[in-house]
Amino acid sequence: MGYVVAFLSQKGGVGKSTLARALACEASKGGLSVKVADLDTQQGTVTNWHRQREANGFDRIGSVETFGKAKEALKSADNFDMLILDGAPRASSATNDIAKVADLIILPSGASRDDLMPTVLLAHELSKKGVPSNLFAIALVRVATESEIRDAQEYIRMSGYQLLKGYLPEKPSYRQAQNDGLAVTETRYASINEKAKELIQSIIDVLTND
Amino acid sequence: MTKIDTSKLKKRVPAKKNRFGEPPVITEAGENLEAPETAPKGDKKKARYKTGRTAQFSTRVTSDFLKEFKRQAFEDDLKIVELLEASFEAYKKIKR
């Protein structure tokens, strides 16, 4: 079985699809065969984005497929070097099914109480279900000021859960890149690509226990 | 008079408040992981047909009969249709 990396949350708009796409792109570029399972059948964010990517002639990122059930998606884990699960914007028993087999679960969160609190609560739930805390990590996404980042980092540290190194700043260029079918590591600006790459690198580092 | 030098004494640094407050404790975690993956489908239709009483039955009766019939059903905690069915069963017994 290849790596299984899941991006999960119990609310929408925190950056699951953004990070899932970026990891898919970078792993693909690294020569891994990648499958992205889009578990959000109502939005199909990654599926639509991938269509856009192909229409604009950018490199494929392996296979993208929509699944209504997490268990169905997990069946394809054997056929790829990396299966990336982009979760539905809610927590359910599917979160649990995924947690049982995932090598790493990323819980993205924005720098607001509205995002941070549900993220920590979901981490608590995973913890209560017996998921070891080294199997999941919180990623800071869409952050703006230095002091906001500091407070958010401190908040996560106080919760006792693993926080990924790096963060994704709030940038219109990230949105624009994704509108065009590109990942946040592929914008027109090298400096913000670096920020995104740092965060994706830390996902890979945690995944490989580096 | 000796002047006391207090310059070395440090003032308390007030604890800086985190703008997000304190993270929730584990006992505040909900039961979301028990929730079904997809929203369960409503079973309303099934409930409606559970009794098998799906055909329309309509007739005209005197208002006194209706009043008495309804009162009886109410007193015995029956539905109108249940009283009708019971009446018909009784009729069949007498006829035999």
mmCIF file of N, CA, C and O in Angstrom, chain A residues 14-102:
data_model
loop_
_atom_site.group_PDB
_atom_site.id
_atom_site.type_symbol
_atom_site.label_atom_id
_atom_site.label_comp_id
_atom_site.label_asym_id
_atom_site.label_seq_id
_atom_site.Cartn_x
_atom_site.Cartn_y
_atom_site.Cartn_z
ATOM 1 N N VAL A 14 -11.428 25.720 5.020
ATOM 2 C CA VAL A 14 -10.212 25.894 5.809
ATOM 3 C C VAL A 14 -8.934 25.658 5.002
ATOM 4 O O VAL A 14 -7.848 26.007 5.452
ATOM 5 N N GLY A 15 -9.069 25.050 3.831
ATOM 6 C CA GLY A 15 -7.870 24.858 3.000
ATOM 7 C C GLY A 15 -7.518 23.406 2.697
ATOM 8 O O GLY A 15 -6.398 23.131 2.287
ATOM 9 N N LYS A 16 -8.486 22.503 2.915
ATOM 10 C CA LYS A 16 -8.228 21.076 2.629
ATOM 11 C C LYS A 16 -7.844 20.890 1.166
ATOM 12 O O LYS A 16 -6.818 20.293 0.851
ATOM 13 N N SER A 17 -8.684 21.403 0.270
ATOM 14 C CA SER A 17 -8.444 21.201 -1.164
ATOM 15 C C SER A 17 -7.179 21.921 -1.616
ATOM 16 O O SER A 17 -6.439 21.401 -2.449
ATOM 17 N N THR A 18 -6.937 23.085 -1.053
ATOM 18 C CA THR A 18 -5.739 23.859 -1.412
ATOM 19 C C THR A 18 -4.472 23.055 -1.121
ATOM 20 O O THR A 18 -3.597 22.930 -1.976
ATOM 21 N N LEU A 19 -4.405 22.480 0.070
ATOM 22 C CA LEU A 19 -3.212 21.717 0.439
ATOM 23 C C LEU A 19 -3.160 20.378 -0.284
ATOM 24 O O LEU A 19 -2.085 19.920 -0.685
ATOM 25 N N ALA A 20 -4.321 19.751 -0.472
ATOM 26 C CA ALA A 20 -4.369 18.452 -1.159
ATOM 27 C C ALA A 20 -3.824 18.593 -2.580
ATOM 28 O O ALA A 20 -3.030 17.778 -3.044
ATOM 29 N N ARG A 21 -4.235 19.681 -3.254
ATOM 30 C CA ARG A 21 -3.781 19.917 -4.623
ATOM 31 C C ARG A 21 -2.283 20.171 -4.667
ATOM 32 O O ARG A 21 -1.574 19.660 -5.533
ATOM 33 N N ALA A 22 -1.802 20.968 -3.732
ATOM 34 C CA ALA A 22 -0.377 21.302 -3.723
ATOM 35 C C ALA A 22 0.470 20.056 -3.467
ATOM 36 O O ALA A 22 1.482 19.836 -4.136
ATOM 37 N N LEU A 23 0.020 19.218 -2.518
ATOM 38 C CA LEU A 23 0.775 17.989 -2.240
ATOM 39 C C LEU A 23 0.745 17.075 -3.466
ATOM 40 O O LEU A 23 1.766 16.487 -3.831
ATOM 41 N N ALA A 24 -0.423 16.979 -4.095
ATOM 42 C CA ALA A 24 -0.563 16.129 -5.290
ATOM 43 C C ALA A 24 0.403 16.584 -6.383
ATOM 44 O O ALA A 24 1.089 15.770 -6.997
ATOM 45 N N CYS A 25 0.467 17.892 -6.597
ATOM 46 C CA CYS A 25 1.350 18.439 -7.635
ATOM 47 C C CYS A 25 2.808 18.134 -7.332
ATOM 48 O O CYS A 25 3.549 17.669 -8.201
ATOM 49 N N GLU A 26 3.197 18.406 -6.101
ATOM 50 C CA GLU A 26 4.608 18.248 -5.751
ATOM 51 C C GLU A 26 5.016 16.770 -5.741
ATOM 52 O O GLU A 26 6.113 16.431 -6.187
ATOM 53 N N ALA A 27 4.130 15.897 -5.256
ATOM 54 C CA ALA A 27 4.449 14.463 -5.244
ATOM 55 C C ALA A 27 4.537 13.945 -6.680
ATOM 56 O O ALA A 27 5.398 13.128 -7.011
ATOM 57 N N SER A 28 3.632 14.449 -7.529
ATOM 58 C CA SER A 28 3.638 14.071 -8.945
ATOM 59 C C SER A 28 4.939 14.485 -9.616
ATOM 60 O O SER A 28 5.551 13.716 -10.345
ATOM 61 N N LYS A 29 5.337 15.725 -9.326
ATOM 62 C CA LYS A 29 6.589 16.241 -9.900
ATOM 63 C C LYS A 29 7.784 15.427 -9.406
ATOM 64 O O LYS A 29 8.787 15.310 -10.094
ATOM 65 N N GLY A 30 7.639 14.888 -8.192
ATOM 66 C CA GLY A 30 8.713 14.073 -7.623
ATOM 67 C C GLY A 30 8.738 12.663 -8.199
ATOM 68 O O GLY A 30 9.526 11.838 -7.744
ATOM 69 N N GLY A 31 7.827 12.389 -9.107
ATOM 70 C CA GLY A 31 7.842 11.094 -9.786
ATOM 71 C C GLY A 31 6.951 10.027 -9.177
ATOM 72 O O GLY A 31 6.954 8.882 -9.618
ATOM 73 N N LEU A 32 6.165 10.387 -8.164
ATOM 74 C CA LEU A 32 5.265 9.405 -7.549
ATOM 75 C C LEU A 32 3.964 9.307 -8.345
ATOM 76 O O LEU A 32 3.504 10.311 -8.904
ATOM 77 N N SER A 33 3.388 8.115 -8.385
ATOM 78 C CA SER A 33 2.054 8.001 -8.977
ATOM 79 C C SER A 33 1.051 8.400 -7.906
ATOM 80 O O SER A 33 1.098 7.911 -6.779
ATOM 81 N N VAL A 34 0.203 9.350 -8.268
ATOM 82 C CA VAL A 34 -0.674 9.966 -7.276
ATOM 83 C C VAL A 34 -2.138 9.807 -7.665
ATOM 84 O O VAL A 34 -2.495 9.916 -8.834
ATOM 85 N N LYS A 35 -2.949 9.535 -6.650
ATOM 86 C CA LYS A 35 -4.392 9.556 -6.874
ATOM 87 C C LYS A 35 -4.996 10.506 -5.852
ATOM 88 O O LYS A 35 -4.691 10.440 -4.657
ATOM 89 N N VAL A 36 -5.850 11.405 -6.322
ATOM 90 C CA VAL A 36 -6.553 12.295 -5.401
ATOM 91 C C VAL A 36 -8.016 11.863 -5.365
ATOM 92 O O VAL A 36 -8.673 11.792 -6.395
ATOM 93 N N ALA A 37 -8.489 11.534 -4.171
ATOM 94 C CA ALA A 37 -9.887 11.174 -3.998
ATOM 95 C C ALA A 37 -10.631 12.386 -3.446
ATOM 96 O O ALA A 37 -10.356 12.838 -2.334
ATOM 97 N N ASP A 38 -11.534 12.896 -4.245
ATOM 98 C CA ASP A 38 -12.329 14.052 -3.841
ATOM 99 C C ASP A 38 -13.586 13.531 -3.145
ATOM 100 O O ASP A 38 -14.477 12.989 -3.782
ATOM 101 N N LEU A 39 -13.626 13.667 -1.826
ATOM 102 C CA LEU A 39 -14.752 13.105 -1.069
ATOM 103 C C LEU A 39 -15.886 14.118 -0.875
ATOM 104 O O LEU A 39 -16.879 13.827 -0.231
ATOM 105 N N ASP A 40 -15.687 15.289 -1.413
ATOM 106 C CA ASP A 40 -16.724 16.317 -1.296
ATOM 107 C C ASP A 40 -17.569 16.312 -2.572
ATOM 108 O O ASP A 40 -17.308 17.044 -3.520
ATOM 109 N N THR A 41 -18.576 15.456 -2.561
ATOM 110 C CA THR A 41 -19.379 15.287 -3.782
ATOM 111 C C THR A 41 -20.235 16.519 -4.078
ATOM 112 O O THR A 41 -20.638 16.737 -5.208
ATOM 113 N N GLN A 42 -20.520 17.317 -3.048
ATOM 114 C CA GLN A 42 -21.356 18.499 -3.294
ATOM 115 C C GLN A 42 -20.580 19.607 -4.003
ATOM 116 O O GLN A 42 -21.123 20.309 -4.834
ATOM 117 N N GLN A 43 -19.316 19.773 -3.644
ATOM 118 C CA GLN A 43 -18.523 20.834 -4.269
ATOM 119 C C GLN A 43 -17.656 20.323 -5.422
ATOM 120 O O GLN A 43 -17.515 20.978 -6.435
ATOM 121 N N GLY A 44 -17.056 19.155 -5.225
ATOM 122 C CA GLY A 44 -16.149 18.594 -6.230
ATOM 123 C C GLY A 44 -15.032 19.558 -6.591
ATOM 124 O O GLY A 44 -14.637 19.668 -7.749
ATOM 125 N N THR A 45 -14.519 20.245 -5.572
ATOM 126 C CA THR A 45 -13.520 21.300 -5.803
ATOM 127 C C THR A 45 -12.310 20.815 -6.601
ATOM 128 O O THR A 45 -11.938 21.418 -7.603
ATOM 129 N N VAL A 46 -11.716 19.723 -6.144
ATOM 130 C CA VAL A 46 -10.493 19.247 -6.790
ATOM 131 C C VAL A 46 -10.795 18.698 -8.190
ATOM 132 O O VAL A 46 -10.011 18.881 -9.118
ATOM 133 N N THR A 47 -11.945 18.071 -8.317
ATOM 134 C CA THR A 47 -12.343 17.521 -9.621
ATOM 135 C C THR A 47 -12.493 18.645 -10.646
ATOM 136 O O THR A 47 -11.978 18.547 -11.761
ATOM 137 N N ASN A 48 -13.189 19.694 -10.256
ATOM 138 C CA ASN A 48 -13.365 20.840 -11.163
ATOM 139 C C ASN A 48 -12.038 21.502 -11.495
ATOM 140 O O ASN A 48 -11.777 21.882 -12.627
ATOM 141 N N TRP A 49 -11.221 21.643 -10.479
ATOM 142 C CA TRP A 49 -9.921 22.279 -10.630
ATOM 143 C C TRP A 49 -9.055 21.475 -11.600
ATOM 144 O O TRP A 49 -8.367 22.029 -12.455
ATOM 145 N N HIS A 50 -9.119 20.153 -11.468
ATOM 146 C CA HIS A 50 -8.291 19.298 -12.321
ATOM 147 C C HIS A 50 -8.719 19.406 -13.785
ATOM 148 O O HIS A 50 -7.881 19.388 -14.691
ATOM 149 N N ARG A 51 -10.022 19.551 -13.977
ATOM 150 C CA ARG A 51 -10.558 19.734 -15.336
ATOM 151 C C ARG A 51 -9.987 21.027 -15.933
ATOM 152 O O ARG A 51 -9.559 21.075 -17.073
ATOM 153 N N GLN A 52 -9.983 22.052 -15.089
ATOM 154 C CA GLN A 52 -9.454 23.357 -15.493
ATOM 155 C C GLN A 52 -7.969 23.251 -15.823
ATOM 156 O O GLN A 52 -7.483 23.817 -16.800
ATOM 157 N N ARG A 53 -7.273 22.481 -14.995
ATOM 158 C CA ARG A 53 -5.831 22.291 -15.182
ATOM 159 C C ARG A 53 -5.556 21.642 -16.546
ATOM 160 O O ARG A 53 -4.681 22.057 -17.281
ATOM 161 N N GLU A 54 -6.327 20.629 -16.843
ATOM 162 C CA GLU A 54 -6.143 19.924 -18.115
ATOM 163 C C GLU A 54 -6.523 20.808 -19.291
ATOM 164 O O GLU A 54 -5.838 20.831 -20.314
ATOM 165 N N ALA A 55 -7.619 21.567 -19.121
ATOM 166 C CA ALA A 55 -8.079 22.446 -20.202
ATOM 167 C C ALA A 55 -7.023 23.497 -20.532
ATOM 168 O O ALA A 55 -6.868 23.901 -21.682
ATOM 169 N N ASN A 56 -6.300 23.940 -19.498
ATOM 170 C CA ASN A 56 -5.273 24.964 -19.710
ATOM 171 C C ASN A 56 -3.915 24.374 -20.087
ATOM 172 O O ASN A 56 -2.928 25.107 -20.213
ATOM 173 N N GLY A 57 -3.883 23.065 -20.207
ATOM 174 C CA GLY A 57 -2.672 22.417 -20.702
ATOM 175 C C GLY A 57 -1.540 22.278 -19.706
ATOM 176 O O GLY A 57 -0.388 22.091 -20.088
ATOM 177 N N PHE A 58 -1.846 22.358 -18.395
ATOM 178 C CA PHE A 58 -0.788 22.163 -17.399
ATOM 179 C C PHE A 58 -0.593 20.664 -17.147
ATOM 180 O O PHE A 58 -1.480 19.865 -17.453
ATOM 181 N N ASP A 59 0.560 20.332 -16.553
ATOM 182 C CA ASP A 59 0.890 18.921 -16.306
ATOM 183 C C ASP A 59 -0.195 18.236 -15.486
ATOM 184 O O ASP A 59 -0.691 18.800 -14.510
ATOM 185 N N ARG A 60 -0.475 17.018 -15.826
ATOM 186 C CA ARG A 60 -1.447 16.226 -15.063
ATOM 187 C C ARG A 60 -0.895 15.934 -13.667
ATOM 188 O O ARG A 60 0.317 15.902 -13.472
ATOM 189 N N ILE A 61 -1.786 15.730 -12.733
ATOM 190 C CA ILE A 61 -1.284 15.368 -11.394
ATOM 191 C C ILE A 61 -1.744 13.956 -11.052
ATOM 192 O O ILE A 61 -2.131 13.661 -9.937
ATOM 193 N N GLY A 62 -1.702 13.076 -12.011
ATOM 194 C CA GLY A 62 -2.163 11.718 -11.768
ATOM 195 C C GLY A 62 -3.659 11.668 -11.947
ATOM 196 O O GLY A 62 -4.219 12.401 -12.759
ATOM 197 N N SER A 63 -4.297 10.841 -11.133
ATOM 198 C CA SER A 63 -5.719 10.620 -11.340
ATOM 199 C C SER A 63 -6.540 11.313 -10.245
ATOM 200 O O SER A 63 -6.166 11.291 -9.075
ATOM 201 N N VAL A 64 -7.619 11.958 -10.639
ATOM 202 C CA VAL A 64 -8.518 12.592 -9.670
ATOM 203 C C VAL A 64 -9.899 11.965 -9.846
ATOM 204 O O VAL A 64 -10.393 11.855 -10.960
ATOM 205 N N GLU A 65 -10.475 11.533 -8.738
ATOM 206 C CA GLU A 65 -11.790 10.905 -8.834
ATOM 207 C C GLU A 65 -12.656 11.320 -7.644
ATOM 208 O O GLU A 65 -12.153 11.520 -6.532
ATOM 209 N N THR A 66 -13.948 11.441 -7.898
ATOM 210 C CA THR A 66 -14.880 11.778 -6.820
ATOM 211 C C THR A 66 -15.437 10.488 -6.214
ATOM 212 O O THR A 66 -15.785 9.572 -6.947
ATOM 213 N N PHE A 67 -15.493 10.451 -4.904
ATOM 214 C CA PHE A 67 -16.058 9.283 -4.218
ATOM 215 C C PHE A 67 -17.101 9.748 -3.200
ATOM 216 O O PHE A 67 -16.866 10.709 -2.475
ATOM 217 N N GLY A 68 -18.204 9.034 -3.138
ATOM 218 C CA GLY A 68 -19.236 9.347 -2.147
ATOM 219 C C GLY A 68 -18.907 8.729 -0.801
ATOM 220 O O GLY A 68 -19.346 9.186 0.242
ATOM 221 N N LYS A 69 -18.136 7.641 -0.836
ATOM 222 C CA LYS A 69 -17.801 6.930 0.407
ATOM 223 C C LYS A 69 -16.288 6.821 0.552
ATOM 224 O O LYS A 69 -15.601 6.405 -0.380
ATOM 225 N N ALA A 70 -15.807 7.139 1.741
ATOM 226 C CA ALA A 70 -14.364 7.093 1.987
ATOM 227 C C ALA A 70 -13.811 5.685 1.792
ATOM 228 O O ALA A 70 -12.727 5.506 1.250
ATOM 229 N N LYS A 71 -14.586 4.684 2.209
ATOM 230 C CA LYS A 71 -14.117 3.292 2.111
ATOM 231 C C LYS A 71 -13.832 2.901 0.665
ATOM 232 O O LYS A 71 -12.890 2.160 0.390
ATOM 233 N N GLU A 72 -14.674 3.395 -0.250
ATOM 234 C CA GLU A 72 -14.481 3.109 -1.669
ATOM 235 C C GLU A 72 -13.159 3.708 -2.148
ATOM 236 O O GLU A 72 -12.410 3.079 -2.892
ATOM 237 N N ALA A 73 -12.911 4.946 -1.719
ATOM 238 C CA ALA A 73 -11.686 5.643 -2.122
ATOM 239 C C ALA A 73 -10.453 4.903 -1.602
ATOM 240 O O ALA A 73 -9.449 4.779 -2.308
ATOM 241 N N LEU A 74 -10.551 4.391 -0.388
ATOM 242 C CA LEU A 74 -9.394 3.743 0.233
ATOM 243 C C LEU A 74 -8.982 2.460 -0.480
ATOM 244 O O LEU A 74 -7.838 2.021 -0.378
ATOM 245 N N LYS A 75 -9.932 1.880 -1.233
ATOM 246 C CA LYS A 75 -9.618 0.649 -1.974
ATOM 247 C C LYS A 75 -8.524 0.877 -3.004
ATOM 248 O O LYS A 75 -7.824 -0.061 -3.369
ATOM 249 N N SER A 76 -8.413 2.118 -3.501
ATOM 250 C CA SER A 76 -7.416 2.362 -4.554
ATOM 251 C C SER A 76 -6.017 2.651 -3.998
ATOM 252 O O SER A 76 -5.097 2.908 -4.768
ATOM 253 N N ALA A 77 -5.888 2.594 -2.669
ATOM 254 C CA ALA A 77 -4.587 2.903 -2.051
ATOM 255 C C ALA A 77 -3.478 1.972 -2.532
ATOM 256 O O ALA A 77 -2.311 2.355 -2.585
ATOM 257 N N ASP A 78 -3.843 0.750 -2.896
ATOM 258 C CA ASP A 78 -2.835 -0.233 -3.321
ATOM 259 C C ASP A 78 -2.222 0.070 -4.685
ATOM 260 O O ASP A 78 -1.125 -0.378 -4.982
ATOM 261 N N ASN A 79 -2.974 0.811 -5.499
ATOM 262 C CA ASN A 79 -2.542 0.990 -6.889
ATOM 263 C C ASN A 79 -1.709 2.248 -7.139
ATOM 264 O O ASN A 79 -1.368 2.525 -8.273
ATOM 265 N N PHE A 80 -1.450 3.017 -6.097
ATOM 266 C CA PHE A 80 -0.712 4.275 -6.285
ATOM 267 C C PHE A 80 0.373 4.427 -5.219
ATOM 268 O O PHE A 80 0.263 3.851 -4.141
ATOM 269 N N ASP A 81 1.368 5.234 -5.548
ATOM 270 C CA ASP A 81 2.407 5.505 -4.555
ATOM 271 C C ASP A 81 1.844 6.383 -3.442
ATOM 272 O O ASP A 81 2.273 6.318 -2.303
ATOM 273 N N MET A 82 0.893 7.245 -3.815
ATOM 274 C CA MET A 82 0.294 8.122 -2.811
ATOM 275 C C MET A 82 -1.189 8.356 -3.105
ATOM 276 O O MET A 82 -1.551 8.746 -4.205
ATOM 277 N N LEU A 83 -2.006 8.055 -2.092
ATOM 278 C CA LEU A 83 -3.436 8.360 -2.193
ATOM 279 C C LEU A 83 -3.702 9.574 -1.308
ATOM 280 O O LEU A 83 -3.406 9.556 -0.107
ATOM 281 N N ILE A 84 -4.223 10.634 -1.932
ATOM 282 C CA ILE A 84 -4.521 11.857 -1.184
ATOM 283 C C ILE A 84 -6.030 11.986 -1.071
ATOM 284 O O ILE A 84 -6.740 11.974 -2.075
ATOM 285 N N LEU A 85 -6.503 12.059 0.159
ATOM 286 C CA LEU A 85 -7.945 12.170 0.369
ATOM 287 C C LEU A 85 -8.299 13.604 0.726
ATOM 288 O O LEU A 85 -7.784 14.149 1.702
ATOM 289 N N ASP A 86 -9.149 14.190 -0.084
ATOM 290 C CA ASP A 86 -9.641 15.538 0.216
ATOM 291 C C ASP A 86 -11.031 15.356 0.815
ATOM 292 O O ASP A 86 -11.985 15.043 0.112
ATOM 293 N N GLY A 87 -11.124 15.523 2.120
ATOM 294 C CA GLY A 87 -12.348 15.165 2.853
ATOM 295 C C GLY A 87 -13.528 16.082 2.599
ATOM 296 O O GLY A 87 -13.387 17.194 2.095
ATOM 297 N N ALA A 88 -14.700 15.580 2.963
ATOM 298 C CA ALA A 88 -15.910 16.393 2.929
ATOM 299 C C ALA A 88 -15.842 17.388 4.081
ATOM 300 O O ALA A 88 -15.164 17.139 5.077
ATOM 301 N N PRO A 89 -16.528 18.542 3.946
ATOM 302 C CA PRO A 89 -16.394 19.567 4.994
ATOM 303 C C PRO A 89 -17.195 19.281 6.266
ATOM 304 O O PRO A 89 -17.917 20.112 6.771
ATOM 305 N N ARG A 90 -17.104 18.064 6.756
ATOM 306 C CA ARG A 90 -17.723 17.738 8.046
ATOM 307 C C ARG A 90 -17.040 16.491 8.607
ATOM 308 O O ARG A 90 -16.429 15.729 7.851
ATOM 309 N N ALA A 91 -17.160 16.340 9.916
ATOM 310 C CA ALA A 91 -16.595 15.147 10.537
ATOM 311 C C ALA A 91 -17.694 14.108 10.663
ATOM 312 O O ALA A 91 -18.833 14.446 10.959
ATOM 313 N N SER A 92 -17.364 12.856 10.402
ATOM 314 C CA SER A 92 -18.354 11.793 10.495
ATOM 315 C C SER A 92 -17.641 10.477 10.729
ATOM 316 O O SER A 92 -16.425 10.452 10.942
ATOM 317 N N SER A 93 -18.396 9.386 10.639
ATOM 318 C CA SER A 93 -17.770 8.076 10.807
ATOM 319 C C SER A 93 -16.739 7.838 9.704
ATOM 320 O O SER A 93 -15.814 7.042 9.876
ATOM 321 N N ALA A 94 -16.889 8.541 8.570
ATOM 322 C CA ALA A 94 -15.907 8.406 7.480
ATOM 323 C C ALA A 94 -14.538 8.909 7.937
ATOM 324 O O ALA A 94 -13.504 8.342 7.575
ATOM 325 N N THR A 95 -14.540 9.961 8.749
ATOM 326 C CA THR A 95 -13.296 10.504 9.302
ATOM 327 C C THR A 95 -12.572 9.395 10.069
ATOM 328 O O THR A 95 -11.361 9.232 9.979
ATOM 329 N N ASN A 96 -13.366 8.637 10.782
ATOM 330 C CA ASN A 96 -12.872 7.524 11.566
ATOM 331 C C ASN A 96 -12.313 6.412 10.685
ATOM 332 O O ASN A 96 -11.238 5.872 10.952
ATOM 333 N N ASP A 97 -13.065 6.090 9.610
ATOM 334 C CA ASP A 97 -12.604 5.058 8.661
ATOM 335 C C ASP A 97 -11.249 5.450 8.076
ATOM 336 O O ASP A 97 -10.361 4.613 7.938
ATOM 337 N N ILE A 98 -11.128 6.729 7.734
ATOM 338 C CA ILE A 98 -9.890 7.231 7.134
ATOM 339 C C ILE A 98 -8.752 7.170 8.151
ATOM 340 O O ILE A 98 -7.650 6.721 7.854
ATOM 341 N N ALA A 99 -9.070 7.598 9.375
ATOM 342 C CA ALA A 99 -8.044 7.657 10.427
ATOM 343 C C ALA A 99 -7.416 6.291 10.700
ATOM 344 O O ALA A 99 -6.251 6.197 11.073
ATOM 345 N N LYS A 100 -8.209 5.230 10.477
ATOM 346 C CA LYS A 100 -7.712 3.874 10.753
ATOM 347 C C LYS A 100 -6.595 3.465 9.801
ATOM 348 O O LYS A 100 -5.755 2.643 10.152
ATOM 349 N N VAL A 101 -6.612 3.990 8.573
ATOM 350 C CA VAL A 101 -5.619 3.535 7.590
ATOM 351 C C VAL A 101 -4.635 4.617 7.138
ATOM 352 O O VAL A 101 -3.635 4.298 6.499
ATOM 353 N N ALA A 102 -4.918 5.872 7.464
ATOM 354 C CA ALA A 102 -4.076 6.957 6.957
ATOM 355 C C ALA A 102 -2.696 6.946 7.606
ATOM 356 O O ALA A 102 -2.531 6.589 8.771
#
